[in-house]
PDB file of C-alpha atoms and ligand atoms in Angstrom:
ATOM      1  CA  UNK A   1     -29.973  39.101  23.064  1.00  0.00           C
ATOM      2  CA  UNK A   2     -32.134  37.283  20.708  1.00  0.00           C
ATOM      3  CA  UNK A   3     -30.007  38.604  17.945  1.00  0.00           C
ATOM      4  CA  UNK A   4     -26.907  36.861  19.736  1.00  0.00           C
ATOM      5  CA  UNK A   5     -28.467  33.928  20.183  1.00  0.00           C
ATOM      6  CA  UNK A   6     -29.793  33.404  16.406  1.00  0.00           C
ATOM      7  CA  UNK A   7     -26.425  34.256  15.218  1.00  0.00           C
ATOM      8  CA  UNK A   8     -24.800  31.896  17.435  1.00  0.00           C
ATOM      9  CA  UNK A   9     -27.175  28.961  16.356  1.00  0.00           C
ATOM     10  CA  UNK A  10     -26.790  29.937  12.868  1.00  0.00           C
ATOM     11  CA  UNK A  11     -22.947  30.074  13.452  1.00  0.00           C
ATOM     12  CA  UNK A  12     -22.963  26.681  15.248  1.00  0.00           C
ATOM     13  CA  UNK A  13     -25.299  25.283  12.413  1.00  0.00           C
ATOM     14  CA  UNK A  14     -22.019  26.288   9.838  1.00  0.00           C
ATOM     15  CA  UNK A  15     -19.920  24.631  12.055  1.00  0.00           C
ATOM     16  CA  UNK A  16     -21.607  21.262  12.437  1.00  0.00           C
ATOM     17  CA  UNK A  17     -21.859  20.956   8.375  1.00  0.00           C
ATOM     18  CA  UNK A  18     -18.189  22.139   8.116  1.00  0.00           C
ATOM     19  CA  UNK A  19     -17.402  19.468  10.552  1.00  0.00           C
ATOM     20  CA  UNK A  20     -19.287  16.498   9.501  1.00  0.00           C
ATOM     21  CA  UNK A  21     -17.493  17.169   6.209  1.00  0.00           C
ATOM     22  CA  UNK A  22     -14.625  17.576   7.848  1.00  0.00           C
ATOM     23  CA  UNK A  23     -14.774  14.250   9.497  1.00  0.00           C
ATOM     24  CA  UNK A  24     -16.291  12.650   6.311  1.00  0.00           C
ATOM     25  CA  UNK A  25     -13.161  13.843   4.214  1.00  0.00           C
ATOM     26  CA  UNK A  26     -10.671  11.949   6.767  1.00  0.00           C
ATOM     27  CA  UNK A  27     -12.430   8.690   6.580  1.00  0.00           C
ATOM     28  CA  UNK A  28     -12.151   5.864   4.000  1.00  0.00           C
ATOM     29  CA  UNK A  29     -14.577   7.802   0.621  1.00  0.00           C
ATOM     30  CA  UNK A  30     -16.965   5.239  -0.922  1.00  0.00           C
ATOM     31  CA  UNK A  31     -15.925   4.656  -4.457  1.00  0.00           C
ATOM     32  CA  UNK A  32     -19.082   4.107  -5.882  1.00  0.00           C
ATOM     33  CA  UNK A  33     -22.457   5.545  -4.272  1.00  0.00           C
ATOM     34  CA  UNK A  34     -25.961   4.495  -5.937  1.00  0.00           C
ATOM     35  CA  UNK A  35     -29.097   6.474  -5.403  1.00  0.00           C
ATOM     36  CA  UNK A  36     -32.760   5.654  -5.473  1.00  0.00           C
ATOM     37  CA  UNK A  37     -34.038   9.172  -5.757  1.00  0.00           C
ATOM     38  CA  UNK A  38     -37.682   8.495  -4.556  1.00  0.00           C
ATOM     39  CA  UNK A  39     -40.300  10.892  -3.390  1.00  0.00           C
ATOM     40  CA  UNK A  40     -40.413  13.891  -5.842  1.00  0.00           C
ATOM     41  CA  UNK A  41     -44.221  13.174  -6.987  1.00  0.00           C
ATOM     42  CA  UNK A  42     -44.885  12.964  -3.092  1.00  0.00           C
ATOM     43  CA  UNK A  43     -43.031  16.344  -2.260  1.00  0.00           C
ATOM     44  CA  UNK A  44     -45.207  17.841  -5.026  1.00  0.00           C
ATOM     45  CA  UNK A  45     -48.797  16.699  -3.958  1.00  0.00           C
ATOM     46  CA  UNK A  46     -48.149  17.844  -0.330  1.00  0.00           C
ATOM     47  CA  UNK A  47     -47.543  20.927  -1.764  1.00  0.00           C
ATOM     48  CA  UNK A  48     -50.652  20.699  -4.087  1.00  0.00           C
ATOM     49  CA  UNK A  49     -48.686  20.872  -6.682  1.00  0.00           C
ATOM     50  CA  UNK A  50     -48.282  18.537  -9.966  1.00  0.00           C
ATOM     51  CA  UNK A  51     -45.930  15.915  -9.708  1.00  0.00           C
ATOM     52  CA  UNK A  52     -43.787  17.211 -12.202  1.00  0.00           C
ATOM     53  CA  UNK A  53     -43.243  19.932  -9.969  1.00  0.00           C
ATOM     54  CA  UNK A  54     -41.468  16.927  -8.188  1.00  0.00           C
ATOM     55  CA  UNK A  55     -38.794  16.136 -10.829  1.00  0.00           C
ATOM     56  CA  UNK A  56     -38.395  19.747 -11.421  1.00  0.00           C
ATOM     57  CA  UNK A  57     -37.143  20.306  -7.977  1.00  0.00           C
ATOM     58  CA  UNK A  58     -35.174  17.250  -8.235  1.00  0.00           C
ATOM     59  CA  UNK A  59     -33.238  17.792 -10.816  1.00  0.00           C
ATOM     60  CA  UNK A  60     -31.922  21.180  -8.601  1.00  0.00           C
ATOM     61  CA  UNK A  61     -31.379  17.867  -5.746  1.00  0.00           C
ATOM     62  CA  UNK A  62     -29.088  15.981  -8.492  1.00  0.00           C
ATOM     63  CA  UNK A  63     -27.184  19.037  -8.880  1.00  0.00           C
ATOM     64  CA  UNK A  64     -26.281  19.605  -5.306  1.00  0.00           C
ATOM     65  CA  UNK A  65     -25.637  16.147  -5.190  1.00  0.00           C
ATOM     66  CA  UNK A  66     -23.328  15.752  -7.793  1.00  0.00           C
ATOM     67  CA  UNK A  67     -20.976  18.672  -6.882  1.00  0.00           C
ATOM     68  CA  UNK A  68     -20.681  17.100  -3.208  1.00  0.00           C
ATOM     69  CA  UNK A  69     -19.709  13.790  -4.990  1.00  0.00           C
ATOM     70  CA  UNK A  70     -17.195  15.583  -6.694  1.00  0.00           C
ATOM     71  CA  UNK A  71     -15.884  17.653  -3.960  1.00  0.00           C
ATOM     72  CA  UNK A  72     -15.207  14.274  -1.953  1.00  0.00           C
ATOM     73  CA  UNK A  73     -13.707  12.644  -4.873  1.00  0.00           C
ATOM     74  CA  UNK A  74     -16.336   9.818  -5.299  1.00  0.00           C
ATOM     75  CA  UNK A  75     -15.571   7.910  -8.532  1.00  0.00           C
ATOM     76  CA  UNK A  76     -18.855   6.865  -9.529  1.00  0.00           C
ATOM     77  CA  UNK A  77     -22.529   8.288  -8.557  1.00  0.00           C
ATOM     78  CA  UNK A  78     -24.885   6.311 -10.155  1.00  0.00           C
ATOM     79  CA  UNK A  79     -28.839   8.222  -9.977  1.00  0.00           C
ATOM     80  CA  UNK A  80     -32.221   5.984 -10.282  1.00  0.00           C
ATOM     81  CA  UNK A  81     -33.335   7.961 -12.630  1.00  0.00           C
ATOM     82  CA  UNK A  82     -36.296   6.458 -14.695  1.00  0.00           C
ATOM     83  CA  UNK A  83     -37.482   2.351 -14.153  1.00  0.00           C
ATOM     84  CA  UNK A  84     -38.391  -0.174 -16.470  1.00  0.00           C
ATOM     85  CA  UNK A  85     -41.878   0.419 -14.416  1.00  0.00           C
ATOM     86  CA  UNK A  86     -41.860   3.659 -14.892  1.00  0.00           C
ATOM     87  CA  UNK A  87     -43.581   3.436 -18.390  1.00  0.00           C
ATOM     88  CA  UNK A  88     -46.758   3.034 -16.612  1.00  0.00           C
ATOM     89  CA  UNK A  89     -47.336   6.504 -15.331  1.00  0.00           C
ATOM     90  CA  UNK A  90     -49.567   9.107 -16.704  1.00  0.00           C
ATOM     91  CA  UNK A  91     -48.327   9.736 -20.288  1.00  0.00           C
ATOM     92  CA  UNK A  92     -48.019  13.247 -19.258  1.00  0.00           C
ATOM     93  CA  UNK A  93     -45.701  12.518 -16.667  1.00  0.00           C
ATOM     94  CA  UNK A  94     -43.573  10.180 -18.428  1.00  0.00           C
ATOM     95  CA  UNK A  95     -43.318  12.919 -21.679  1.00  0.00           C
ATOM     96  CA  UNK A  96     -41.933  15.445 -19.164  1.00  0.00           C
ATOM     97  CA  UNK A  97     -39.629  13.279 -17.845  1.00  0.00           C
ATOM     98  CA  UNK A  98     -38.379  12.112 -21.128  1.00  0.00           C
ATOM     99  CA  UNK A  99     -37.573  15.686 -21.426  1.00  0.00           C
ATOM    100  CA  UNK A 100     -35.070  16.188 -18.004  1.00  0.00           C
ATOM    101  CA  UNK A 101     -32.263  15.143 -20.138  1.00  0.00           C
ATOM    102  CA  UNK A 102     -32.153  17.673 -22.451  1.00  0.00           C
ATOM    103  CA  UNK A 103     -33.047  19.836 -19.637  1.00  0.00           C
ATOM    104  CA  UNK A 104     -30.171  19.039 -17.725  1.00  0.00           C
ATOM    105  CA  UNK A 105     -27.788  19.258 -20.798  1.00  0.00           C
ATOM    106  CA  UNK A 106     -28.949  22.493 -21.463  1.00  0.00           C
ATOM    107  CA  UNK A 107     -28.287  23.746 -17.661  1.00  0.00           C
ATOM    108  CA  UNK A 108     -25.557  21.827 -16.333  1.00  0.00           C
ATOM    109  CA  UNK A 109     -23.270  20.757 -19.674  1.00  0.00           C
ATOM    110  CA  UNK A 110     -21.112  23.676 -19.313  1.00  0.00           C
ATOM    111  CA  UNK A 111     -20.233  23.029 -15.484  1.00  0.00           C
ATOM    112  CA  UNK A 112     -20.180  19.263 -15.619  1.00  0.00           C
ATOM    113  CA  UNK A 113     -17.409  19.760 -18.417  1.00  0.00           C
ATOM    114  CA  UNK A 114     -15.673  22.198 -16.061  1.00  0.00           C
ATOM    115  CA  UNK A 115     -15.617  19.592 -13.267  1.00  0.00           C
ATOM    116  CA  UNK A 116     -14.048  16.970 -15.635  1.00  0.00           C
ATOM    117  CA  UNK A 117     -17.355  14.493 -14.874  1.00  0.00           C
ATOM    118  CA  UNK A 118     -17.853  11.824 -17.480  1.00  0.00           C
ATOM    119  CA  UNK A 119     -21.699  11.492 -18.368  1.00  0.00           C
ATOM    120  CA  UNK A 120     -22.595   7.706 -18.624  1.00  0.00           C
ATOM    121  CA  UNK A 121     -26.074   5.771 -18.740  1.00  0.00           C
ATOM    122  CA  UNK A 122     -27.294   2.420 -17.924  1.00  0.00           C
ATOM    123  CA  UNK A 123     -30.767   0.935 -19.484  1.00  0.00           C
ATOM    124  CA  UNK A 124     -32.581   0.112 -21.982  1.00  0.00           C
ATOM    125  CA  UNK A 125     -31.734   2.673 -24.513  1.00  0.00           C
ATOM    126  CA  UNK A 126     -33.599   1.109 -27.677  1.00  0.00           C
ATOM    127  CA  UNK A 127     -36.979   2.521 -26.035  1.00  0.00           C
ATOM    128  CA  UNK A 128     -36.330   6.172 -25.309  1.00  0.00           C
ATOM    129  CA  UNK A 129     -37.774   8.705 -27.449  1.00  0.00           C
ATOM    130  CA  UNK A 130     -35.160   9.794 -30.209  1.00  0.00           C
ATOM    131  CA  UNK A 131     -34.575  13.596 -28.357  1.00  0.00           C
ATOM    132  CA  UNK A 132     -33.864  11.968 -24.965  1.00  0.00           C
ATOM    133  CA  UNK A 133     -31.585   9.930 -26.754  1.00  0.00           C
ATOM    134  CA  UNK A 134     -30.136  12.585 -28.427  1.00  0.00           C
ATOM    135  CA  UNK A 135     -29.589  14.194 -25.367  1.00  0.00           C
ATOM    136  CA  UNK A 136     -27.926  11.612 -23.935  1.00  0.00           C
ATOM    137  CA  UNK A 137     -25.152  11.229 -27.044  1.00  0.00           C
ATOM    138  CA  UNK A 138     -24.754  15.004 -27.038  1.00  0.00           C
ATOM    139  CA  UNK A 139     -23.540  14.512 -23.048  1.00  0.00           C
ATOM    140  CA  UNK A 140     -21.840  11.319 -23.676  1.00  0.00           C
ATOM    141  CA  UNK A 141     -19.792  12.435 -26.413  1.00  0.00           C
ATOM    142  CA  UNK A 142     -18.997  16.400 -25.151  1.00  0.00           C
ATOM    143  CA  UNK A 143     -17.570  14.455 -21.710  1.00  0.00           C
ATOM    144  CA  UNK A 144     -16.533  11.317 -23.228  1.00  0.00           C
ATOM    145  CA  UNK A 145     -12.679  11.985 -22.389  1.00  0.00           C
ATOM    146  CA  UNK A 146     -13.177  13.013 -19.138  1.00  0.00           C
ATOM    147  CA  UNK A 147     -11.445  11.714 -16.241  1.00  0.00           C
ATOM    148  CA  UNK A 148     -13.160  13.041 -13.140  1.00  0.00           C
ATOM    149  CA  UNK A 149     -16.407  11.866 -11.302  1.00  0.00           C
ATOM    150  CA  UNK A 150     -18.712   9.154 -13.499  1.00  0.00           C
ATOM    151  CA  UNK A 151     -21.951  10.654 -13.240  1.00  0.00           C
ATOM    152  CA  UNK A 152     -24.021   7.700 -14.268  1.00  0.00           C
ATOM    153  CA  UNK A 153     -27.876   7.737 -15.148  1.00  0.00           C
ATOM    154  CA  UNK A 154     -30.107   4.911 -14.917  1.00  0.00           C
ATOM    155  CA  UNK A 155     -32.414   5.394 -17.143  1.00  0.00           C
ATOM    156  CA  UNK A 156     -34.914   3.077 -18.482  1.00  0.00           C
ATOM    157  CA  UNK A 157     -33.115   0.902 -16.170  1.00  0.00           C
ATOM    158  CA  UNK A 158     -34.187  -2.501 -14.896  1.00  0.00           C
ATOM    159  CA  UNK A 159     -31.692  -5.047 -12.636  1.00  0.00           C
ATOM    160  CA  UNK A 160     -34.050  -8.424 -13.919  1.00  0.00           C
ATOM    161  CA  UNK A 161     -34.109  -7.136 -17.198  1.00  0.00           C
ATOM    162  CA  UNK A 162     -30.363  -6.396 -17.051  1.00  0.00           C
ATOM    163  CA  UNK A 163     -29.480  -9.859 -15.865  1.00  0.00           C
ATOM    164  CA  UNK A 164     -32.133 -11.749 -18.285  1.00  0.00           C
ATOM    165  CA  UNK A 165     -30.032  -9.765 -21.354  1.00  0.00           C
ATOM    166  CA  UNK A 166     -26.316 -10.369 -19.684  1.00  0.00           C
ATOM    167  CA  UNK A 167     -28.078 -14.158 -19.719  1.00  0.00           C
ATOM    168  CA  UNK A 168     -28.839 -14.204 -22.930  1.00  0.00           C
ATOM    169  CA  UNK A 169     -25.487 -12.579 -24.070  1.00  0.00           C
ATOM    170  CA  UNK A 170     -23.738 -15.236 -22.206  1.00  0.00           C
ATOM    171  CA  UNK A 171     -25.759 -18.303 -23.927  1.00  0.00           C
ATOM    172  CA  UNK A 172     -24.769 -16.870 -26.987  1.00  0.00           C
ATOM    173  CA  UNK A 173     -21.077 -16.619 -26.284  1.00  0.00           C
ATOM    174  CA  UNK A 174     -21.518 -20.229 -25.231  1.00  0.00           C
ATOM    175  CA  UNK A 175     -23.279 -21.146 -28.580  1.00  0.00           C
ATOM    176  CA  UNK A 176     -20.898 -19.761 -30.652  1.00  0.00           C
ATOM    177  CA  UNK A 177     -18.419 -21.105 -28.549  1.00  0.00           C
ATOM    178  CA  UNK A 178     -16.464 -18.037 -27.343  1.00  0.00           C
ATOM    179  CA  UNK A 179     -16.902 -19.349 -23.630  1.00  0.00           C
ATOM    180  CA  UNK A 180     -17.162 -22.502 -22.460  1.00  0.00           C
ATOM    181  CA  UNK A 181     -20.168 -23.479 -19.932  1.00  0.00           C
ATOM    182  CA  UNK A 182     -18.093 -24.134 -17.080  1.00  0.00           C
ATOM    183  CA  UNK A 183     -15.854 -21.142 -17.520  1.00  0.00           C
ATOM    184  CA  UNK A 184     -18.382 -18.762 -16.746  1.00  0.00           C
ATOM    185  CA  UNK A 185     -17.877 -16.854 -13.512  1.00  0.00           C
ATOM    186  CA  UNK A 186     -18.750 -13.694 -12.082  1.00  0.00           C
ATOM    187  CA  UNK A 187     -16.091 -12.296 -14.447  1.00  0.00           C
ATOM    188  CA  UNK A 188     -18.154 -13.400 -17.329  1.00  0.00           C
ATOM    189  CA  UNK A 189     -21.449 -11.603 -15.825  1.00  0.00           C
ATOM    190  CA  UNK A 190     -20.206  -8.605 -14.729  1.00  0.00           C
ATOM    191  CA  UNK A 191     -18.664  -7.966 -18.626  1.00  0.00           C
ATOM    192  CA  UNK A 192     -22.489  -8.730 -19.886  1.00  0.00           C
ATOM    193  CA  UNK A 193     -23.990  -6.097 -17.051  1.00  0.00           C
ATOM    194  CA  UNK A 194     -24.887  -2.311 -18.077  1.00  0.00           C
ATOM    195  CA  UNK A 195     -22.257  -1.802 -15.352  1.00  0.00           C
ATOM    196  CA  UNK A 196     -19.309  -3.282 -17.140  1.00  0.00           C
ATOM    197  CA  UNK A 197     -16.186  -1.737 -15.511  1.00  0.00           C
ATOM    198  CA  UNK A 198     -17.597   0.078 -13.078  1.00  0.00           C
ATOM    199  CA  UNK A 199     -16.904  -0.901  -9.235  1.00  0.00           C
ATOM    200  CA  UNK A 200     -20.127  -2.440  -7.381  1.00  0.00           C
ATOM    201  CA  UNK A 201     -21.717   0.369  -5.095  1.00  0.00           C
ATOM    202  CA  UNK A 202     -20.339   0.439  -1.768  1.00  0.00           C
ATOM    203  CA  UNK A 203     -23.541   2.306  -0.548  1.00  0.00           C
ATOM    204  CA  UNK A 204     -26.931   2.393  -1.898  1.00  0.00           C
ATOM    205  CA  UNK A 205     -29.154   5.406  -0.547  1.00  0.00           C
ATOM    206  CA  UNK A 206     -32.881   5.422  -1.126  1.00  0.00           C
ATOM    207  CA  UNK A 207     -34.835   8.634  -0.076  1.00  0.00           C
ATOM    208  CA  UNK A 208     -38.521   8.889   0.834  1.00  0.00           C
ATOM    209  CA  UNK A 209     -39.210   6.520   3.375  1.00  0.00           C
ATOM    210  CA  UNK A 210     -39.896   3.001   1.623  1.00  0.00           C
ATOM    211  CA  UNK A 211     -37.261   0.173   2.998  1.00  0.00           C
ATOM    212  CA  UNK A 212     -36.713  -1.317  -0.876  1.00  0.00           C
ATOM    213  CA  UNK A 213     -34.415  -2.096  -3.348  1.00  0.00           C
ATOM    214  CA  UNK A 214     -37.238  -2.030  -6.254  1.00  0.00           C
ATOM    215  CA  UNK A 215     -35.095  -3.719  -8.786  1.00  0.00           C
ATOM    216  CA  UNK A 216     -31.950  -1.764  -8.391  1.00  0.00           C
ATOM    217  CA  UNK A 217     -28.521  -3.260  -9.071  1.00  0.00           C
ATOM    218  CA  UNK A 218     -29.263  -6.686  -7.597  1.00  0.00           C
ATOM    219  CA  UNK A 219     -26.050  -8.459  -8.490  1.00  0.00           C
ATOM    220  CA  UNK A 220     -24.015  -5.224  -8.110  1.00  0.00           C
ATOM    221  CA  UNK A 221     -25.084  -4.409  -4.223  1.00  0.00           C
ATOM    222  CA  UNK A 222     -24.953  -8.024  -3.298  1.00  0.00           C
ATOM    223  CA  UNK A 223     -22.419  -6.575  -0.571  1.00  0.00           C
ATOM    224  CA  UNK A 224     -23.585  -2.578  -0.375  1.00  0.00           C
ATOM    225  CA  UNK A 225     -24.063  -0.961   2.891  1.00  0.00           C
ATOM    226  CA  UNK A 226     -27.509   0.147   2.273  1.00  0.00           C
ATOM    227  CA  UNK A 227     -29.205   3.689   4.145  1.00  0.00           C
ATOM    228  CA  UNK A 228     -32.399   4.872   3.972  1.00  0.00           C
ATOM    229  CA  UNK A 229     -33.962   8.252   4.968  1.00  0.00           C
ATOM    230  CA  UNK A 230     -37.291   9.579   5.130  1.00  0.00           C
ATOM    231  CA  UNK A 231     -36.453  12.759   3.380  1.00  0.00           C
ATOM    232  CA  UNK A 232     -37.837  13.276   0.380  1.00  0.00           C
ATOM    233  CA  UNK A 233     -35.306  13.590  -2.957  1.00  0.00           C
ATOM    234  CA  UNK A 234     -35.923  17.383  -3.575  1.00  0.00           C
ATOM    235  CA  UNK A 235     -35.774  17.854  -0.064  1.00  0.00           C
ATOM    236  CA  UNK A 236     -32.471  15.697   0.530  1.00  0.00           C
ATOM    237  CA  UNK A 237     -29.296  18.115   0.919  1.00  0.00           C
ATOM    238  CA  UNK A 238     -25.492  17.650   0.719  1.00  0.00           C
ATOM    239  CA  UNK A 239     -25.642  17.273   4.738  1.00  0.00           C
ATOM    240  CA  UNK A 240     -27.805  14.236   4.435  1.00  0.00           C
ATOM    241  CA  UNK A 241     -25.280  12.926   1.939  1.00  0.00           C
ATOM    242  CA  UNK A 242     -22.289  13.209   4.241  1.00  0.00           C
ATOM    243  CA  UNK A 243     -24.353  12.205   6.850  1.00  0.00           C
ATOM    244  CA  UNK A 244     -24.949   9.128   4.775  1.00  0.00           C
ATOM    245  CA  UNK A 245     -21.400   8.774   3.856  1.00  0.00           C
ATOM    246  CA  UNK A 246     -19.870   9.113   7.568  1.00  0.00           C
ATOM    247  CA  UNK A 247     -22.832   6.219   8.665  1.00  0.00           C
ATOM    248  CA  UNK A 248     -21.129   4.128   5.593  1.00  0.00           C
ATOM    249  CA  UNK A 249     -17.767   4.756   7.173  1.00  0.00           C
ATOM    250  CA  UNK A 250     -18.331   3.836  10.406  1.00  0.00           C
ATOM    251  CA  UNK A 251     -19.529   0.413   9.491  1.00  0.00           C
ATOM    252  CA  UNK A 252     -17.022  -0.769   7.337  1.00  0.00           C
ATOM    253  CA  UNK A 253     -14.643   0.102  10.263  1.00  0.00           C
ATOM    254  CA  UNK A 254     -16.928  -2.177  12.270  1.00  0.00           C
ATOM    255  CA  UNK A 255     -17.516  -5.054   9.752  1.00  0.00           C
ATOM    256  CA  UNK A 256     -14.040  -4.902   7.577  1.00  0.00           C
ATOM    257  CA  UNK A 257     -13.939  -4.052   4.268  1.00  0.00           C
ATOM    258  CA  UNK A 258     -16.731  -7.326   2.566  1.00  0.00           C
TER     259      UNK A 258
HETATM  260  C1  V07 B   1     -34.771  12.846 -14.004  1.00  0.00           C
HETATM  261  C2  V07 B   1     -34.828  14.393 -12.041  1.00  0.00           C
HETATM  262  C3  V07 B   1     -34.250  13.921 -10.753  1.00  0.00           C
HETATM  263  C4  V07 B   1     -35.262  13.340  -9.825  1.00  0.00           C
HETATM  264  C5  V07 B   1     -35.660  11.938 -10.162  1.00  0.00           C
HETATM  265  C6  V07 B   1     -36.499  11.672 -11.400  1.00  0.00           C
HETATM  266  C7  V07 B   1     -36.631  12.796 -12.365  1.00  0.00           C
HETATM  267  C8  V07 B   1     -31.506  13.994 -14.580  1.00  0.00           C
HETATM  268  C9  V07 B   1     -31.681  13.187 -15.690  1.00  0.00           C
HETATM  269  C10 V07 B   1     -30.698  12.891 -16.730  1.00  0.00           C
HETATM  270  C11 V07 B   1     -30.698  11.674 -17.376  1.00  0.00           C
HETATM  271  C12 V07 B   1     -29.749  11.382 -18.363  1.00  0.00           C
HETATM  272  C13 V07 B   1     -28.805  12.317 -18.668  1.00  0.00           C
HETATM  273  C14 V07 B   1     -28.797  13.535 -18.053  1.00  0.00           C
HETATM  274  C15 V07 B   1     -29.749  13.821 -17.086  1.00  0.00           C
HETATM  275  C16 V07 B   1     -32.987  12.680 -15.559  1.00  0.00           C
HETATM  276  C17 V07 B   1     -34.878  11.502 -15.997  1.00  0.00           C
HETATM  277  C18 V07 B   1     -35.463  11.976 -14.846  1.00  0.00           C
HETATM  278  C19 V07 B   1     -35.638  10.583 -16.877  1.00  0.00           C
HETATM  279  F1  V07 B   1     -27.870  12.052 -19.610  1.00  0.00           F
HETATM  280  N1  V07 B   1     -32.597  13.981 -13.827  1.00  0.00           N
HETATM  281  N2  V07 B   1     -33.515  13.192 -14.405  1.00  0.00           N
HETATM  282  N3  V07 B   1     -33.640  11.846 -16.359  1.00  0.00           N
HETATM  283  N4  V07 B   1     -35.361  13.334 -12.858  1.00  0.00           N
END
């Protein structure tokens, strides 16, 4: 009896995931979907473990992640992936996470490739450590012609240091009199943004329980649906991401499509 009884659960467990992506796949599929991948330090202390332990285990999170995105045809999944802020943490910490790149090049390369994704960052690039840079070219340029999912990395990424540089960009064009003052428009700032030709998000996710948007995209999600969970990042599964995705759908239906 108890044997029936698991097996049913477990079968009726299958079914629910197989039908909220089911259901997911016949309503309207975000084209772009931003994460804020919080909580891996947190998911490693309760564990008494180091916090690298954290990024470790989400890295196996981004994976997952990413091949849902795919599978639903998303066009753009852009991952929180290192702040401007971030700098400030143990110089142990930040040393191993300057190291996830070539981490995930050496693990994932071969099926990202397969999957047609195209590898793409946003940030600061002039202040990452000439390896993770490396890293970085060595993924941009071996999925460069790609035509499938943008898998984009924010990395050394700041949104007020973003739009203080698109500022500056913009003064110069005006300077050197490319563009006049009155002509510029959101056109003109969304050319001078790390995000130049990419769609806004439609949904912003953050994991791990805080309710912020931490300097993340600010002129890109000034119209995002945004969802939060309490889950932490290593923790948060392609469920949750459906889940996330079917909330998305069924307020656009409610509010129309702005
Ligand atoms: C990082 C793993 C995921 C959890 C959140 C923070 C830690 C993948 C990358 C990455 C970046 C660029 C790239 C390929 C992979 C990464 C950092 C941290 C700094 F081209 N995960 N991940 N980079 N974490």
């Amino acid at each position: 009896m108890i044997r029936f009884l698991k097996s049913w659960f477990a079968g009726s467990e299958a079914l629910d995931e197989e039908s909220l992506l089911s259901r997911v796949r016949s309503g309207p599929i975000p084209r772009h979907v931003a994460i804020i991948m919080d909580g891996n330090g947190r998911w490693a202390k309760k564990r008494g473990l180091p916090r690298v332990a954290g990024h470790r285990e989400g890295m196996k999170t981004v994976r997952e992640i990413a091949r849902a995105a795919d599978e639903l045809g998303i066009e753009v999944l852009t991952l929180y992936s290192f702040s401007t802020e971030n700098w400030k943490r143990p110089r142990e910490e930040v040393d191993y996470l300057m190291k996830l790149p070539e981490e995930f090049l050496r693990t994932e390369l071969d099926e990202l490739v397969r999957r047609n994704v195209q590898v793409r960052m946003i940030g600061d690039e002039t202040q990452l450590p000439a390896h993770t840079l490396s890293a970085i070219r060595r993924f941009q340029e071996a999925t460069r012609d790609n035509s499938g999912l943008i898998l984009n990395f924010a990395l050394n990424y700041g949104s007020r240091d973003e739009i203080l540089r698109a500022v500056r960009q913009i003064v110069e064009e005006v300077q050197s009199g490319k563009v006049d003052k009155d002509a510029i428009d959101e056109a003109v700032m969304n050319r001078c943004l790390y995000t130049a030709g990419l769609p806004d998000p439609d949904l912003v996710i953050r994991t791990s329980g805080e309710i912020r948007v931490s300097n993340f995209m600010l002129w890109q999600m000034a119209y995002s649906e945004l969802w939060f969970t309490d889950i932490s990042w290593p923790d948060f599964r392609r469920n949750h991401f459906f889940q996330a995705i079917e909330d998305y759908q069924h307020r656009s239906r409610r509010f129309g499509a702005v």
